[in-house]
């Protein structure tokens, strides 16, 4: 069975997609940018600032879908500038600690040229 999640209190999707989709025991979370869910506006700043907002958005969606950051098995990280890797990685480590998911990180051109980072993830959380 497939379930689609549109999470109240999360950033409103900017297109025709769900915040997350559960397919069996996997939860696929759509890419999140540095958007403050309180204002639903972009919150630009340092790569650390933007990464923290993005990961908090992922965490909020995962928790609403019944999972946690510890359940994440794969992340894809998109950086506007590859030189931001070390600073992004430092904040990323704060959110995952010892629960290190598989990850791909690429330099990318964004439709919104001001943002510095976008991250999506896949979590594994069997239904109780």
mmCIF file of C-alpha atoms in Angstrom:
data_model
loop_
_atom_site.group_PDB
_atom_site.id
_atom_site.type_symbol
_atom_site.label_atom_id
_atom_site.label_comp_id
_atom_site.label_asym_id
_atom_site.label_seq_id
_atom_site.Cartn_x
_atom_site.Cartn_y
_atom_site.Cartn_z
ATOM 1 C CA UNK A 1 0.000 0.000 0.000
ATOM 2 C CA UNK A 2 1.181 3.519 -0.759
ATOM 3 C CA UNK A 3 0.452 6.412 1.610
ATOM 4 C CA UNK A 4 1.098 10.037 0.764
ATOM 5 C CA UNK A 5 1.842 12.499 3.549
ATOM 6 C CA UNK A 6 1.118 16.205 3.521
ATOM 7 C CA UNK A 7 2.284 17.293 6.948
ATOM 8 C CA UNK A 8 0.543 20.120 8.765
ATOM 9 C CA UNK A 9 3.161 22.553 10.100
ATOM 10 C CA UNK A 10 5.736 21.571 7.467
ATOM 11 C CA UNK A 11 6.809 23.812 4.609
ATOM 12 C CA UNK A 12 4.095 23.913 1.944
ATOM 13 C CA UNK A 13 5.190 22.008 -1.168
ATOM 14 C CA UNK A 14 6.203 24.355 -3.968
ATOM 15 C CA UNK A 15 4.904 22.003 -6.640
ATOM 16 C CA UNK A 16 2.763 18.916 -7.298
ATOM 17 C CA UNK A 17 4.417 16.565 -4.796
ATOM 18 C CA UNK A 18 3.877 15.146 -1.313
ATOM 19 C CA UNK A 19 6.095 15.848 1.672
ATOM 20 C CA UNK A 20 6.675 12.116 1.903
ATOM 21 C CA UNK A 21 5.421 8.851 0.487
ATOM 22 C CA UNK A 22 5.364 5.547 2.380
ATOM 23 C CA UNK A 23 5.696 2.463 0.201
ATOM 24 C CA UNK A 24 5.635 -0.609 2.416
ATOM 25 C CA UNK A 25 8.255 -0.148 5.110
ATOM 26 C CA UNK A 26 10.083 2.683 3.323
ATOM 27 C CA UNK A 27 9.386 6.410 3.663
ATOM 28 C CA UNK A 28 10.629 8.628 0.837
ATOM 29 C CA UNK A 29 10.919 12.287 1.874
ATOM 30 C CA UNK A 30 10.922 14.917 -0.865
ATOM 31 C CA UNK A 31 13.866 17.267 -1.172
ATOM 32 C CA UNK A 32 13.810 20.078 1.348
ATOM 33 C CA UNK A 33 15.328 23.499 0.869
ATOM 34 C CA UNK A 34 16.162 26.178 3.446
ATOM 35 C CA UNK A 35 12.572 27.261 4.039
ATOM 36 C CA UNK A 36 11.395 28.268 7.505
ATOM 37 C CA UNK A 37 8.147 26.378 8.230
ATOM 38 C CA UNK A 38 6.958 29.181 10.546
ATOM 39 C CA UNK A 39 6.949 31.732 7.710
ATOM 40 C CA UNK A 40 6.948 29.420 4.665
ATOM 41 C CA UNK A 41 9.661 31.688 3.217
ATOM 42 C CA UNK A 42 13.255 30.957 2.312
ATOM 43 C CA UNK A 43 15.768 31.620 5.090
ATOM 44 C CA UNK A 44 19.084 32.266 3.398
ATOM 45 C CA UNK A 45 22.363 32.480 5.234
ATOM 46 C CA UNK A 46 25.542 30.512 5.706
ATOM 47 C CA UNK A 47 25.683 26.917 4.547
ATOM 48 C CA UNK A 48 25.506 25.890 8.215
ATOM 49 C CA UNK A 49 22.320 27.913 8.734
ATOM 50 C CA UNK A 50 20.661 26.549 5.603
ATOM 51 C CA UNK A 51 21.715 22.948 6.298
ATOM 52 C CA UNK A 52 20.283 23.147 9.819
ATOM 53 C CA UNK A 53 16.924 24.386 8.481
ATOM 54 C CA UNK A 54 16.834 21.694 5.790
ATOM 55 C CA UNK A 55 17.596 18.889 8.255
ATOM 56 C CA UNK A 56 15.053 20.197 10.765
ATOM 57 C CA UNK A 57 12.465 20.155 7.961
ATOM 58 C CA UNK A 58 13.361 16.540 7.129
ATOM 59 C CA UNK A 59 13.168 15.620 10.816
ATOM 60 C CA UNK A 60 9.716 17.205 11.189
ATOM 61 C CA UNK A 61 8.372 15.302 8.189
ATOM 62 C CA UNK A 62 9.914 12.002 9.287
ATOM 63 C CA UNK A 63 8.480 12.319 12.784
ATOM 64 C CA UNK A 64 5.011 13.111 11.430
ATOM 65 C CA UNK A 65 5.290 9.964 9.292
ATOM 66 C CA UNK A 66 6.220 7.891 12.368
ATOM 67 C CA UNK A 67 9.980 7.697 11.825
ATOM 68 C CA UNK A 68 13.119 9.443 13.070
ATOM 69 C CA UNK A 69 16.513 10.503 11.783
ATOM 70 C CA UNK A 70 17.865 7.191 13.126
ATOM 71 C CA UNK A 71 15.619 5.378 10.615
ATOM 72 C CA UNK A 72 17.150 7.139 7.599
ATOM 73 C CA UNK A 73 18.998 4.720 5.316
ATOM 74 C CA UNK A 74 19.911 7.078 2.450
ATOM 75 C CA UNK A 75 20.289 10.808 1.866
ATOM 76 C CA UNK A 76 20.982 12.764 -1.282
ATOM 77 C CA UNK A 77 22.633 16.132 -0.674
ATOM 78 C CA UNK A 78 22.719 18.805 -3.361
ATOM 79 C CA UNK A 79 25.104 21.726 -2.880
ATOM 80 C CA UNK A 80 25.251 24.880 -4.969
ATOM 81 C CA UNK A 81 28.999 25.077 -4.282
ATOM 82 C CA UNK A 82 31.109 21.995 -3.606
ATOM 83 C CA UNK A 83 33.398 24.156 -1.456
ATOM 84 C CA UNK A 84 30.595 24.147 1.161
ATOM 85 C CA UNK A 85 30.959 20.388 1.668
ATOM 86 C CA UNK A 86 32.964 20.468 4.929
ATOM 87 C CA UNK A 87 30.701 23.033 6.613
ATOM 88 C CA UNK A 88 27.545 21.184 5.490
ATOM 89 C CA UNK A 89 29.044 17.899 6.624
ATOM 90 C CA UNK A 90 29.713 19.264 10.109
ATOM 91 C CA UNK A 91 26.041 20.198 10.637
ATOM 92 C CA UNK A 92 24.879 16.979 8.959
ATOM 93 C CA UNK A 93 26.911 14.994 11.509
ATOM 94 C CA UNK A 94 25.093 16.747 14.375
ATOM 95 C CA UNK A 95 21.769 15.375 13.122
ATOM 96 C CA UNK A 96 22.834 11.806 12.425
ATOM 97 C CA UNK A 97 25.509 11.060 15.043
ATOM 98 C CA UNK A 98 26.271 7.355 15.003
ATOM 99 C CA UNK A 99 23.255 6.531 12.796
ATOM 100 C CA UNK A 100 25.116 7.207 9.583
ATOM 101 C CA UNK A 101 22.938 6.640 6.500
ATOM 102 C CA UNK A 102 24.329 6.011 3.044
ATOM 103 C CA UNK A 103 24.739 9.304 1.216
ATOM 104 C CA UNK A 104 25.362 10.892 -2.152
ATOM 105 C CA UNK A 105 26.555 14.501 -2.325
ATOM 106 C CA UNK A 106 26.721 16.408 -5.582
ATOM 107 C CA UNK A 107 27.236 19.967 -6.700
ATOM 108 C CA UNK A 108 24.070 21.168 -8.388
ATOM 109 C CA UNK A 109 22.506 24.153 -10.070
ATOM 110 C CA UNK A 110 19.179 25.044 -8.433
ATOM 111 C CA UNK A 111 16.060 26.565 -9.953
ATOM 112 C CA UNK A 112 16.353 29.021 -7.044
ATOM 113 C CA UNK A 113 19.926 30.300 -7.500
ATOM 114 C CA UNK A 114 20.123 31.836 -4.003
ATOM 115 C CA UNK A 115 19.732 28.644 -1.962
ATOM 116 C CA UNK A 116 22.853 26.706 -1.066
ATOM 117 C CA UNK A 117 21.567 23.215 -0.174
ATOM 118 C CA UNK A 118 18.735 20.744 -0.698
ATOM 119 C CA UNK A 119 18.492 17.288 0.894
ATOM 120 C CA UNK A 120 16.086 14.391 0.453
ATOM 121 C CA UNK A 121 16.066 11.050 2.251
ATOM 122 C CA UNK A 122 14.718 7.530 2.450
ATOM 123 C CA UNK A 123 13.876 5.976 5.820
ATOM 124 C CA UNK A 124 13.103 2.371 6.727
ATOM 125 C CA UNK A 125 10.427 2.049 9.388
ATOM 126 C CA UNK A 126 8.263 -1.080 9.467
ATOM 127 C CA UNK A 127 4.677 -0.354 10.448
ATOM 128 C CA UNK A 128 3.826 -1.562 13.922
#
